[in-house]
Short mmCIF file of C-alpha atoms and ligand atoms in Angstrom, two decimals:
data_model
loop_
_atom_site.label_atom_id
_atom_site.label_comp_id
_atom_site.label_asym_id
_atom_site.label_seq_id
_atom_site.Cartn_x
_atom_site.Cartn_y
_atom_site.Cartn_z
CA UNK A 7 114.64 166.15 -90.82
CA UNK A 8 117.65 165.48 -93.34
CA UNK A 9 119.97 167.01 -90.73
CA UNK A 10 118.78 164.60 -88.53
CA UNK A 11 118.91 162.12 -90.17
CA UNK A 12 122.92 162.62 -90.70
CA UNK A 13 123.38 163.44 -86.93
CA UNK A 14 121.84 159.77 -86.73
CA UNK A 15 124.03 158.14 -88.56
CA UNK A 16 127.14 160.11 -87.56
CA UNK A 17 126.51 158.67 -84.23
CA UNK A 18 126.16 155.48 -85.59
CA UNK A 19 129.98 155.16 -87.35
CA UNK A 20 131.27 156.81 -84.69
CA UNK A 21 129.90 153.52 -82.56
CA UNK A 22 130.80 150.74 -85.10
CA UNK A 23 134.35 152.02 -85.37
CA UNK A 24 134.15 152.08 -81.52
CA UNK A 25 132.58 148.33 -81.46
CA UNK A 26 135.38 146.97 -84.09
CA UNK A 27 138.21 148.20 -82.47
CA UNK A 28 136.74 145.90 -79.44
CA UNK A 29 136.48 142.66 -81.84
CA UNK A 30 132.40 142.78 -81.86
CA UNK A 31 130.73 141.94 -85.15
CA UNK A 32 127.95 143.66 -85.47
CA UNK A 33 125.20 143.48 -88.88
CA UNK A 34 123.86 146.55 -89.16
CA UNK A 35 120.01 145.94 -90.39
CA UNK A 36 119.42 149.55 -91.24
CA UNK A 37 121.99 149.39 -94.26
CA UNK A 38 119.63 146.63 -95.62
CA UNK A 39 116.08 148.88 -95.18
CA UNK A 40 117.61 151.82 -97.91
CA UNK A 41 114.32 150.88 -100.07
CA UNK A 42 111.93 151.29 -97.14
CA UNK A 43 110.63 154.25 -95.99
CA UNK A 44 112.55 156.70 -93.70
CA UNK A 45 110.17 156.50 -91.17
CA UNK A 46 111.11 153.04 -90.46
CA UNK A 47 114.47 153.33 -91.66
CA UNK A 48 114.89 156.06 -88.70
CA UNK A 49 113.04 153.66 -86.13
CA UNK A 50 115.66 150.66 -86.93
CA UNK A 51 118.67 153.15 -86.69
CA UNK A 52 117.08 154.09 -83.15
CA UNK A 53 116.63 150.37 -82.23
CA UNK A 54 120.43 149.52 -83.28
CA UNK A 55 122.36 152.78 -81.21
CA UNK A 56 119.90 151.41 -77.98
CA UNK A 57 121.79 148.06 -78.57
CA UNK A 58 125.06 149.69 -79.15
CA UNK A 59 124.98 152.20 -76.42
CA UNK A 60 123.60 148.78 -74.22
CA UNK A 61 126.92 147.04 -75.41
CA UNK A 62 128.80 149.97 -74.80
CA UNK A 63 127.76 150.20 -71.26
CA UNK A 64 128.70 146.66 -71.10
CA UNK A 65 131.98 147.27 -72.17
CA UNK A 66 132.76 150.61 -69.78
CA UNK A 67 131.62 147.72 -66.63
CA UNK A 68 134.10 145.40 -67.72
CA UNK A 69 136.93 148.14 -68.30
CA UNK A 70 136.05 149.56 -64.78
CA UNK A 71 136.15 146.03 -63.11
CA UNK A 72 139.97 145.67 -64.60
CA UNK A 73 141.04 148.65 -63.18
CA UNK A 74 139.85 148.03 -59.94
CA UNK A 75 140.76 145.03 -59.71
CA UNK A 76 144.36 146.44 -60.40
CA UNK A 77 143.74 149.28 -58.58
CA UNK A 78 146.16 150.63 -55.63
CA UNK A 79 145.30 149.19 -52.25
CA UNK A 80 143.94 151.84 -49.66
CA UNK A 81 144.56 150.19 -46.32
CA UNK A 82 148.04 149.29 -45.95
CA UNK A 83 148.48 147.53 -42.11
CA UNK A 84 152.01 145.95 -43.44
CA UNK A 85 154.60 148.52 -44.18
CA UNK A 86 155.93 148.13 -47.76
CA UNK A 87 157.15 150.04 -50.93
CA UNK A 88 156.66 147.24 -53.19
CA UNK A 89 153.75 147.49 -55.24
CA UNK A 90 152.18 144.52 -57.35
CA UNK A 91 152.15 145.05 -60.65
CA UNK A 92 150.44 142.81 -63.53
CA UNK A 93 154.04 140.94 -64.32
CA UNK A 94 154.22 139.90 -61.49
CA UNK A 95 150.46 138.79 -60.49
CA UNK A 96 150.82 136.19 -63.45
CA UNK A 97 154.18 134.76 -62.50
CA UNK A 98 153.66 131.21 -62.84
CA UNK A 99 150.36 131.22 -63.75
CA UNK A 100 149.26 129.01 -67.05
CA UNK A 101 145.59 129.68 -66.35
CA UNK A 102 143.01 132.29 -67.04
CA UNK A 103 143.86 134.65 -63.95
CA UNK A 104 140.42 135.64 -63.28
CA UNK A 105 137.39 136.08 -64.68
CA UNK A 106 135.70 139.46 -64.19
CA UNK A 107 132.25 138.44 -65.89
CA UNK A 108 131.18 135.78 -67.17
CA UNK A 109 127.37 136.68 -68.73
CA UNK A 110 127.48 140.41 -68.19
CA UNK A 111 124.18 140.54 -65.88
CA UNK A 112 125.95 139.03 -62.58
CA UNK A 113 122.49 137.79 -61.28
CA UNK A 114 123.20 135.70 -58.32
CA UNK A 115 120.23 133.68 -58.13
CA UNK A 116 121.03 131.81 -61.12
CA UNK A 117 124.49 131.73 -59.84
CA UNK A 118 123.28 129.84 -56.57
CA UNK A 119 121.86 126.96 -58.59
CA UNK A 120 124.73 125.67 -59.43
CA UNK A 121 126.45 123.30 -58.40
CA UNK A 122 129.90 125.17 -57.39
CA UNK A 123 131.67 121.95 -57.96
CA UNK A 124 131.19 122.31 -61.10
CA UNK A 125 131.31 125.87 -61.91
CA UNK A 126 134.16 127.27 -60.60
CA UNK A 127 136.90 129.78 -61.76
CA UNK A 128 140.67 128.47 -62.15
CA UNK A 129 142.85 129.86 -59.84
CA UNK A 130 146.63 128.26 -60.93
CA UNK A 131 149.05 130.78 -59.23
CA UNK A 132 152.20 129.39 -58.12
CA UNK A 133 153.03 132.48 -56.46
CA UNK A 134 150.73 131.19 -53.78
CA UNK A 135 152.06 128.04 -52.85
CA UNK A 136 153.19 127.76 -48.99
CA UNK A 137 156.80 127.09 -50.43
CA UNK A 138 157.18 130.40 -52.45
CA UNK A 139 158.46 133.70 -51.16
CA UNK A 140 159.42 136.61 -53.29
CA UNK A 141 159.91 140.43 -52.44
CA UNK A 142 157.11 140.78 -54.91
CA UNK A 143 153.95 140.62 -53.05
CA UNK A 144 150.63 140.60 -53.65
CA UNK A 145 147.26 141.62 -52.33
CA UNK A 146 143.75 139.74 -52.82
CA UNK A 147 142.38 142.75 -51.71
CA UNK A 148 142.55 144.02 -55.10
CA UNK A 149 140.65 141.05 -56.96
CA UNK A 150 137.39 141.13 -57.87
CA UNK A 151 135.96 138.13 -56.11
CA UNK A 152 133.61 136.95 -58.05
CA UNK A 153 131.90 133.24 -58.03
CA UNK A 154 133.77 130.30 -56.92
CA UNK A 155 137.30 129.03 -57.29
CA UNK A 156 139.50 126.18 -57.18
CA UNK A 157 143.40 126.10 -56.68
CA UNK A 158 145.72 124.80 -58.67
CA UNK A 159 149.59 124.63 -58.75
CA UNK A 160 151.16 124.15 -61.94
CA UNK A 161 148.21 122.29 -63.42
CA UNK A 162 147.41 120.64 -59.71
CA UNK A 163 145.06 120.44 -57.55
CA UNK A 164 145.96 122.14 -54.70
CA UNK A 165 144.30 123.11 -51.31
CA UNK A 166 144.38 125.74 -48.41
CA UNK A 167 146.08 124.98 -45.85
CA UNK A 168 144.61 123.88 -42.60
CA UNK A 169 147.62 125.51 -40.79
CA UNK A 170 149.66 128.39 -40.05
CA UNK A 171 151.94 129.55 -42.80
CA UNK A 172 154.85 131.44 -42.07
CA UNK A 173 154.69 134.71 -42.76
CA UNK A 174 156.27 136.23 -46.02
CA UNK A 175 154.95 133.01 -47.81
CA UNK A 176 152.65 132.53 -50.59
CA UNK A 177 153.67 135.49 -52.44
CA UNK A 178 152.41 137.85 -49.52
CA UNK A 179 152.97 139.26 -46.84
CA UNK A 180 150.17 137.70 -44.45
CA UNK A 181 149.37 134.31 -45.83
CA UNK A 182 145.54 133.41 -45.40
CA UNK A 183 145.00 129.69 -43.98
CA UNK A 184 141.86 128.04 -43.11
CA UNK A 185 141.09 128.00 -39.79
CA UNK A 186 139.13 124.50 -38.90
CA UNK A 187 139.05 121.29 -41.56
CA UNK A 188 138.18 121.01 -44.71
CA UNK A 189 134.32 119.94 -45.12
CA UNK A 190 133.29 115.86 -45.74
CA UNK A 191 131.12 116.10 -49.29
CA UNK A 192 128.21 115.30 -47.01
CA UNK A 193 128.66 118.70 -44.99
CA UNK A 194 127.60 120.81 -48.16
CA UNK A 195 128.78 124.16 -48.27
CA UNK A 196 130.15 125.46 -45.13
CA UNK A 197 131.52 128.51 -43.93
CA UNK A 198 135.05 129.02 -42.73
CA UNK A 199 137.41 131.38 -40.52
CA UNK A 200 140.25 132.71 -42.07
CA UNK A 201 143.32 133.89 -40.53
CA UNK A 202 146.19 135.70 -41.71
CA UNK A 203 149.81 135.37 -39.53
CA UNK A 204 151.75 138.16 -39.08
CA UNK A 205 154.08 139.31 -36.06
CA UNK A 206 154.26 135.48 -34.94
CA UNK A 207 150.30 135.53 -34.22
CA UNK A 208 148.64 133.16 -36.66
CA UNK A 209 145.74 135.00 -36.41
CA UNK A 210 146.95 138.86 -35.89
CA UNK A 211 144.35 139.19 -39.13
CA UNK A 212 140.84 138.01 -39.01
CA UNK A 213 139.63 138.01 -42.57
CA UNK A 214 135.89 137.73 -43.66
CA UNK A 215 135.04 134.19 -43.52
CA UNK A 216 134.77 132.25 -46.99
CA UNK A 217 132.95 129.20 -48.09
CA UNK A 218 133.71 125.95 -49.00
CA UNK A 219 132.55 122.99 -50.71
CA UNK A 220 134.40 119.69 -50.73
CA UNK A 221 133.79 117.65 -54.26
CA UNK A 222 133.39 114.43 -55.73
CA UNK A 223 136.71 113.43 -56.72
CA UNK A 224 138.90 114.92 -53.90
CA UNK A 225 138.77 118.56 -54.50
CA UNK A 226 137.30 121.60 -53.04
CA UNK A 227 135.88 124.80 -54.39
CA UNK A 228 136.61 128.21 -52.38
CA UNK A 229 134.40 131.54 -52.52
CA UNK A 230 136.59 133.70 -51.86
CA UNK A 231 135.87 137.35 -50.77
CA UNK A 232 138.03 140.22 -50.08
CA UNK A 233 140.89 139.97 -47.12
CA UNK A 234 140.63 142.52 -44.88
CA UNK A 235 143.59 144.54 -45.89
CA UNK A 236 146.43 144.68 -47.95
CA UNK A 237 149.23 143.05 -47.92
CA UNK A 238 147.36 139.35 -47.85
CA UNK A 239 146.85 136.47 -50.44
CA UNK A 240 145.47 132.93 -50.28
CA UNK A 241 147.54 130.33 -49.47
CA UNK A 242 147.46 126.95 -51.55
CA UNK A 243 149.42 124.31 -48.76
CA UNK A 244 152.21 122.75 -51.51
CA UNK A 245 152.44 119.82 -49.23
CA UNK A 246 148.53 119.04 -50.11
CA UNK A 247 149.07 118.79 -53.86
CA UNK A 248 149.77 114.83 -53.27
CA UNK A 249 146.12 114.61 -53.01
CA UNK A 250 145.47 115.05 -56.85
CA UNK A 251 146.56 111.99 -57.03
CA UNK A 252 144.06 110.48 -54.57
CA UNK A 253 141.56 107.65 -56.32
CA UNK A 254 137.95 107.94 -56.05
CA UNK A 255 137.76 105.41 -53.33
CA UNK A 256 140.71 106.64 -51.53
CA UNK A 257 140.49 110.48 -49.08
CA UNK A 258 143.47 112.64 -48.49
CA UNK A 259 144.13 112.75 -45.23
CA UNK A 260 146.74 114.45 -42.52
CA UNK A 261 146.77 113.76 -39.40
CA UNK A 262 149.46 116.63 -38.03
CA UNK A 263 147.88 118.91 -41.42
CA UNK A 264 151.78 118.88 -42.49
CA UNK A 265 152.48 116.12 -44.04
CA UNK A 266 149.98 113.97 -46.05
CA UNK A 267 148.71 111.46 -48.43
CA UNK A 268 146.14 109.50 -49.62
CA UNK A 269 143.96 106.56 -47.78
CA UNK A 270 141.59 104.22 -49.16
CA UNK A 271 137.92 104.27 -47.55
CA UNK A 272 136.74 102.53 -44.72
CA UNK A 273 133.82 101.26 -45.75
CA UNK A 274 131.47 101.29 -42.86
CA UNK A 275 129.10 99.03 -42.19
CA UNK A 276 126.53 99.59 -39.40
CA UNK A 277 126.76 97.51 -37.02
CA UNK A 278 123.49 95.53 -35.60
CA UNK A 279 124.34 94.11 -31.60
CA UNK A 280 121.68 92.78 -29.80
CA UNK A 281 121.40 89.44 -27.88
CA UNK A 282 119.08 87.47 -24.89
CA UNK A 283 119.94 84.51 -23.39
CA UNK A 284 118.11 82.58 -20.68
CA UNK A 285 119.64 79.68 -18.40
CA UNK A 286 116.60 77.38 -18.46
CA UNK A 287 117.24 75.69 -14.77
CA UNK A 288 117.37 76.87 -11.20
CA UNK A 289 121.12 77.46 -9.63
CA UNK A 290 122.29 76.88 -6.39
CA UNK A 291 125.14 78.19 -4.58
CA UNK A 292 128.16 80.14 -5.96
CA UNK A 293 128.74 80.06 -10.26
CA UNK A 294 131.44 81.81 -11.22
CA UNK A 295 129.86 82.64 -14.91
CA UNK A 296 126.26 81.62 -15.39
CA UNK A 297 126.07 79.39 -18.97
CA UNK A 298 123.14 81.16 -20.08
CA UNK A 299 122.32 78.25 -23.12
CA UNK A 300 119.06 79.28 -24.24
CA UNK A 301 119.46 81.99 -26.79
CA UNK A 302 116.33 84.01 -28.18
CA UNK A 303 118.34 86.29 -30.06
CA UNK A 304 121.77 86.63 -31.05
CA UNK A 305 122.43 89.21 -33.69
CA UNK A 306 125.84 89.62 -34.46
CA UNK A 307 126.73 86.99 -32.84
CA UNK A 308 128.74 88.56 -30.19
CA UNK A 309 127.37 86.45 -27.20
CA UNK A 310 128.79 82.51 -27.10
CA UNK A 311 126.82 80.03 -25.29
CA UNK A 312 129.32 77.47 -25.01
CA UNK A 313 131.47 79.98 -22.38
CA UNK A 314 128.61 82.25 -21.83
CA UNK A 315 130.48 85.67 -22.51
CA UNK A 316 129.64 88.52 -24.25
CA UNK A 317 132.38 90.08 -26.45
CA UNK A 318 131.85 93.56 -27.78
CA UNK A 319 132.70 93.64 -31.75
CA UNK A 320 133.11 97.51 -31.80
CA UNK A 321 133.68 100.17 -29.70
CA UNK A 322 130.84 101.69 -28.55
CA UNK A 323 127.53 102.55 -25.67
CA UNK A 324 126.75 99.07 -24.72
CA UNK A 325 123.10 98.62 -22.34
CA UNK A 326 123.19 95.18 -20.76
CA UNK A 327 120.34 93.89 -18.71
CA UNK A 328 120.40 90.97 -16.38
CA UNK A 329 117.67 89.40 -13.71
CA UNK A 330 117.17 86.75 -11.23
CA UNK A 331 113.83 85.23 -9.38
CA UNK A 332 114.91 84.40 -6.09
CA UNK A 333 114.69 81.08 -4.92
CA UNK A 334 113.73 81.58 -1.44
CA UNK A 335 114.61 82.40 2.11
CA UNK A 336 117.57 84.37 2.15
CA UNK A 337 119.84 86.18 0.04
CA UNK A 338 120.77 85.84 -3.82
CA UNK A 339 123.41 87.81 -5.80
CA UNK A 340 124.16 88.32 -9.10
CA UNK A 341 126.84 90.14 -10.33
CA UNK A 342 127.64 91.69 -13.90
CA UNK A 343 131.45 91.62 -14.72
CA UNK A 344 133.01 93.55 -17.50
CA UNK A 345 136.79 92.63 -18.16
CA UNK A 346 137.22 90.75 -15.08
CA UNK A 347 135.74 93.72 -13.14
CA UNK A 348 132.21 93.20 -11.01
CA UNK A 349 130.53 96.58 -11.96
CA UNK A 350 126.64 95.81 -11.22
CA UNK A 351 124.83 93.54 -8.81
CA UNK A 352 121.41 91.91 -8.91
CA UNK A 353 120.38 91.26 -5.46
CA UNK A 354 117.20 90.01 -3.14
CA UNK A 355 116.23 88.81 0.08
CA UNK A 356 113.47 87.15 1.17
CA UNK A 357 112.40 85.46 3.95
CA UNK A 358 110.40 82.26 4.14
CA UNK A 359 108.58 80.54 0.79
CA UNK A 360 107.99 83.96 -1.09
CA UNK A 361 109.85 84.77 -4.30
CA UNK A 362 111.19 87.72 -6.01
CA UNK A 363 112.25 88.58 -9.35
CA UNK A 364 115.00 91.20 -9.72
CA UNK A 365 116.19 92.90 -12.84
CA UNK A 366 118.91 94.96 -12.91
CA UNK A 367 120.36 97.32 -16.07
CA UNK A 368 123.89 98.61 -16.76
CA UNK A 369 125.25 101.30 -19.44
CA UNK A 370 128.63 101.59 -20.03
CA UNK A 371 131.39 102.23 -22.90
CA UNK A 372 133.01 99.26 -24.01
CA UNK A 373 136.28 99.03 -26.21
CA UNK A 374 135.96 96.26 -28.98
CA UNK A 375 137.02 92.53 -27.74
CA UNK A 376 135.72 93.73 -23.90
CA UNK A 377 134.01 90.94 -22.07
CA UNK A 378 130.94 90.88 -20.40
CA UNK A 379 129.21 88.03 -18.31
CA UNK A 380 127.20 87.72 -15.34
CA UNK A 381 127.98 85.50 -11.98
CA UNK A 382 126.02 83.78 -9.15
CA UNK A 383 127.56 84.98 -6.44
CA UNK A 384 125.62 83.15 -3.43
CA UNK A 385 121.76 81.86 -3.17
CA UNK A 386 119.37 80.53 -5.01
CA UNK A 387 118.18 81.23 -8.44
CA UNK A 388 114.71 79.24 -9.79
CA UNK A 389 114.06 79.09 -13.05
CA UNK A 390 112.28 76.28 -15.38
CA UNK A 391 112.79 75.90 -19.03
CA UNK A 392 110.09 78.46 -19.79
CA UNK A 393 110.01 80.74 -16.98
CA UNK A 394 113.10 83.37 -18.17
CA UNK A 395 113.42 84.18 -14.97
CA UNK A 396 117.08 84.11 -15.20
CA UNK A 397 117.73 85.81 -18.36
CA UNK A 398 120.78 87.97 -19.94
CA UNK A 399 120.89 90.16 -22.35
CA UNK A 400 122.07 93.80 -24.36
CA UNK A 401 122.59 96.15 -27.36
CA UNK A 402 124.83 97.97 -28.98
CA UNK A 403 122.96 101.51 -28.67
CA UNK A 404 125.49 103.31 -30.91
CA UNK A 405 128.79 102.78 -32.77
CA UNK A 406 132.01 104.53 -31.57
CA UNK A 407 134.12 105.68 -34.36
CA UNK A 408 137.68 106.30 -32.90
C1 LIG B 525 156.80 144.01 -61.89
O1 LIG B 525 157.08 142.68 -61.46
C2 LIG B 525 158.14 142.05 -62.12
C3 LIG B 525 158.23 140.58 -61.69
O2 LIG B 525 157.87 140.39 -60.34
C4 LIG B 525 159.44 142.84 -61.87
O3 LIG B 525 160.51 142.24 -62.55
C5 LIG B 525 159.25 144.27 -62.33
O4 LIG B 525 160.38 145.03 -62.02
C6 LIG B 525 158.02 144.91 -61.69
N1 LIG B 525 157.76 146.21 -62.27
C7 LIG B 525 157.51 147.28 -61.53
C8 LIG B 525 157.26 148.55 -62.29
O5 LIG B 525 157.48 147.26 -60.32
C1 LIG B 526 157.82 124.17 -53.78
O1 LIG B 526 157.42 122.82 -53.79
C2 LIG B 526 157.25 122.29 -55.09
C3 LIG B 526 156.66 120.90 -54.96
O2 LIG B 526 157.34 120.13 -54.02
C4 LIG B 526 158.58 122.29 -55.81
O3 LIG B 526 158.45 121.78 -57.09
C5 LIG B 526 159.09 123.72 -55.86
O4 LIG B 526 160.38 123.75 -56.42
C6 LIG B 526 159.15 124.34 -54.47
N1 LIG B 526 159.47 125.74 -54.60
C7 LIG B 526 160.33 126.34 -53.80
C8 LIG B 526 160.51 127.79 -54.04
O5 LIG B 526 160.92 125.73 -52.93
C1 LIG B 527 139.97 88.04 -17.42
O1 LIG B 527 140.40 86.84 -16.81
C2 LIG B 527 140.72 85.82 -17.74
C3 LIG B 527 141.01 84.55 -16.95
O2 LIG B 527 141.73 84.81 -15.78
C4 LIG B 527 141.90 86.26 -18.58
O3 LIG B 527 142.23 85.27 -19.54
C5 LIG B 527 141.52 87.55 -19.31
O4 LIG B 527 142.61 88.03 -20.05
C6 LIG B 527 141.04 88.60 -18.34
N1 LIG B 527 140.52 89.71 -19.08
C7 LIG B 527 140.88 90.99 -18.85
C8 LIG B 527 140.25 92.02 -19.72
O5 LIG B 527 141.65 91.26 -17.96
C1 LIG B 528 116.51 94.24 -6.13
O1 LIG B 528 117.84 94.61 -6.42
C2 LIG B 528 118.24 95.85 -5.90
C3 LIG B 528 119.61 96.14 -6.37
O2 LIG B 528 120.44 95.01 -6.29
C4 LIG B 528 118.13 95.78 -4.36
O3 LIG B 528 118.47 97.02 -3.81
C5 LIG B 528 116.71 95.42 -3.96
O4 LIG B 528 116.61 95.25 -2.53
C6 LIG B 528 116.27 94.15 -4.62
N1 LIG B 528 114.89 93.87 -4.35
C7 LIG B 528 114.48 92.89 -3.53
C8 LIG B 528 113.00 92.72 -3.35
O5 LIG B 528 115.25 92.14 -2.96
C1 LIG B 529 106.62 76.55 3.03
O1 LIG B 529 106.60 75.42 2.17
C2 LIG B 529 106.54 74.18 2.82
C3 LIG B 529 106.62 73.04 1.81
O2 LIG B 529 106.21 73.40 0.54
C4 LIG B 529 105.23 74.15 3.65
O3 LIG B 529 105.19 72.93 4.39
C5 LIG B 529 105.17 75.34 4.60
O4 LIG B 529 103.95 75.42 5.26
C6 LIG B 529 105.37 76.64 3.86
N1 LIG B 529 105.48 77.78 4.78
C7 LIG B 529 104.82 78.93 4.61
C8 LIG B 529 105.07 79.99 5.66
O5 LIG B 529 104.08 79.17 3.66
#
């Protein structure tokens, strides 16, 4: 039992010097239980070496994740003798390079809750910007990915680029773009193509697709996963880092993803068109625009009853409708005209007293400021004050953005 009982503790020095050299304070409770019995004394010792050989285990993960993550690179598609070495991974870099764990347990689940916007790891590389080329490179292949990051250059924010990079750039020798925009903040997280240019092909390497998030306040987050061989590195596009200083109500925008800078928000309003008009008398003969004066409904205002044309606000699917009751014995035509151009016709014919209404419907795309109005062409038209028998109207069925 007294043998032990030394065994025990020998263990249990040979741990704590172990644990110091590694910066861990540790309290040993057993050192304050020398009055109790050894019974218990022995059951706390037991308790504290399954902690230590816990942290211990901890410790061997972390050591093991370093030197993989430093580790040599197996697939080599690009011939090259250089070799990256840790000097040269943290040229540039002011940040933390990247962290390996963060709570020890790596449980994912918890992980997705969060918001990656706000949980990200620094990535501030210079190395990696679009404009840097050394004979240095290096190889993402050999980074833990872990999590989610977000670029920066020099302190910057900085995004991938939405282009081709020439190869040899961003401290590589294939430089990884994004292949396909950036996401809007209301797209969520998407997922992303990513290419890697060698051998003038922009896409001679297909990495694993990543995801992205874009962020309030004009940044995106990145979870980045291994390329698919050595010797390739995430790009971060040097010509984007004029977005940091985008305002809230302002979006970075490009529109040949070279060159570009920041833009204030449209704010977009929807826009409500709807309208119906009647022309409370009968006409006779040839009108070259009906004055349709009676108007039922006139949202947005787009329709004028002093000249009786419709002018579309926005750009857009416009559905106009237009009708006629025939006022007898013979033919009557109506025509719809948009910009000048006849594009629909109401017509009838009837012989003797009898009467026919005919209502006609057009669809079309319209350009903002196009005009629309309708013309009696020949015949006769009846209509009273309250029949709306000769009656205009249309929508706006949905906004074009252009
Ligand atoms: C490591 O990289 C640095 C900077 O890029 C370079 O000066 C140094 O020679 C490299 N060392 C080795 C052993 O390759
Ligand atoms: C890359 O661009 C940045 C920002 O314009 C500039 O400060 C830096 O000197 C450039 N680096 C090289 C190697 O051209
Ligand atoms: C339609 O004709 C009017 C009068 O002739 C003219 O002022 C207008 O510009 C024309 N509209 C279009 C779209 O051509
Ligand atoms: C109603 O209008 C259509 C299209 O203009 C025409 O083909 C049809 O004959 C008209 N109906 C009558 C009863 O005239
Ligand atoms: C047509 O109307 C006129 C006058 O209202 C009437 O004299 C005539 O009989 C009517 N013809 C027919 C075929 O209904």
């Amino acid at each position: 039992m007294l043998s032990l009982c030394v065994q025990v503790f020998a263990v249990l020095v040979v741990c704590a010097a172990d644990a110091a050299n590694r910066d861990i304070s540790y309290t040993f409770r057993a050192w304050t239980m020398v009055d109790q019995p050894l019974q218990e004394q022995l059951a706390v010792v037991y308790k504290e070496m399954e902690s230590l050989k816990h942290e211990q285990a901890v410790m061997i993960q972390k050591q093991e994740a370093l030197s993989q993550a430093f580790a040599d690179c197996s697939q080599k598609p690009i011939d090259t003798d250089v070799e990256m070495n840790l000097t040269s991974l943290q040229t540039g870099s002011n940040h933390l390079l990247y962290t390996l764990t963060q709570d020890g347990d790596g449980d994912e689940d918890s992980h997705e809750a969060l918001d990656p916007c706000y949980h990200y790891t620094v990535l501030d590389q210079a190395w990696r910007a679009s404009n840097y080329t050394s004979k240095y490179v290096t190889c993402d292949r050999r980074v833990q990915w872990k999590g989610w990051y977000r670029l920066f250059y020099h302190g910057k924010p900085i995004q991938m680029p939405e282009r081709c990079v020439m190869k040899e750039m961003c401290g590589t020798h294939a430089p990884l773009w994004l292949v396909g925009d950036h996401p809007r903040k209301r797209d969520g997280v998407v997922t992303r193509q990513v290419c890697g240019n060698w051998k003038n092909n922009c896409c001679l390497f297909k990495s694993p697709p990543i995801q992205v998030k874009a962020c309030r306040g004009n940044y995106y987050v990145y979870k980045f996963v291994k390329p698919v061989a050595c010797h390739m590195a995430y790009c971060a596009d040097i010509n984007t880092i004029v977005c940091g200083k985008c305002r809230k109500t302002e979006s970075c925008i490009s529109s040949n993803k070279i060159t570009w800078m920041c833009k204030k928000n449209q704010l977009r309003i929807k826009v409500n068109v709807h309208f119906f008009v009647t022309h409370p008398a009968s006409i006779s003969g040839k009108v070259n625009r009906i004055m349709y004066r009676k108007e039922y409904v006139n949202q947005g205002k787009a329709f004028d009853t002093r000249t009786g044309i419709f002018k579309a606000p926005v750009s857009g699917v416009y559905q106009f409708f237009f009708s006629t009751q025939n006022g007898g014995n013979g033919a009557t035509d109506l025509w719809l005209v948009v910009n000048n151009y006849s594009v629909a016709m109401s017509h009838s014919n009837v012989q003797g007293n009898s009467s026919v209404g005919n209502l006609s419907t057009y669809m079309t795309t319209l350009r903002k400021g196009a005009t629309v109005y309708v013309s009696h062409n020949r015949g006769r038209s009846w209509a009273s004050s309250a029949s709306n028998t000769i009656v205009f109207g249309g929508s706006l069925l949905m906004e074009r953005i252009i």
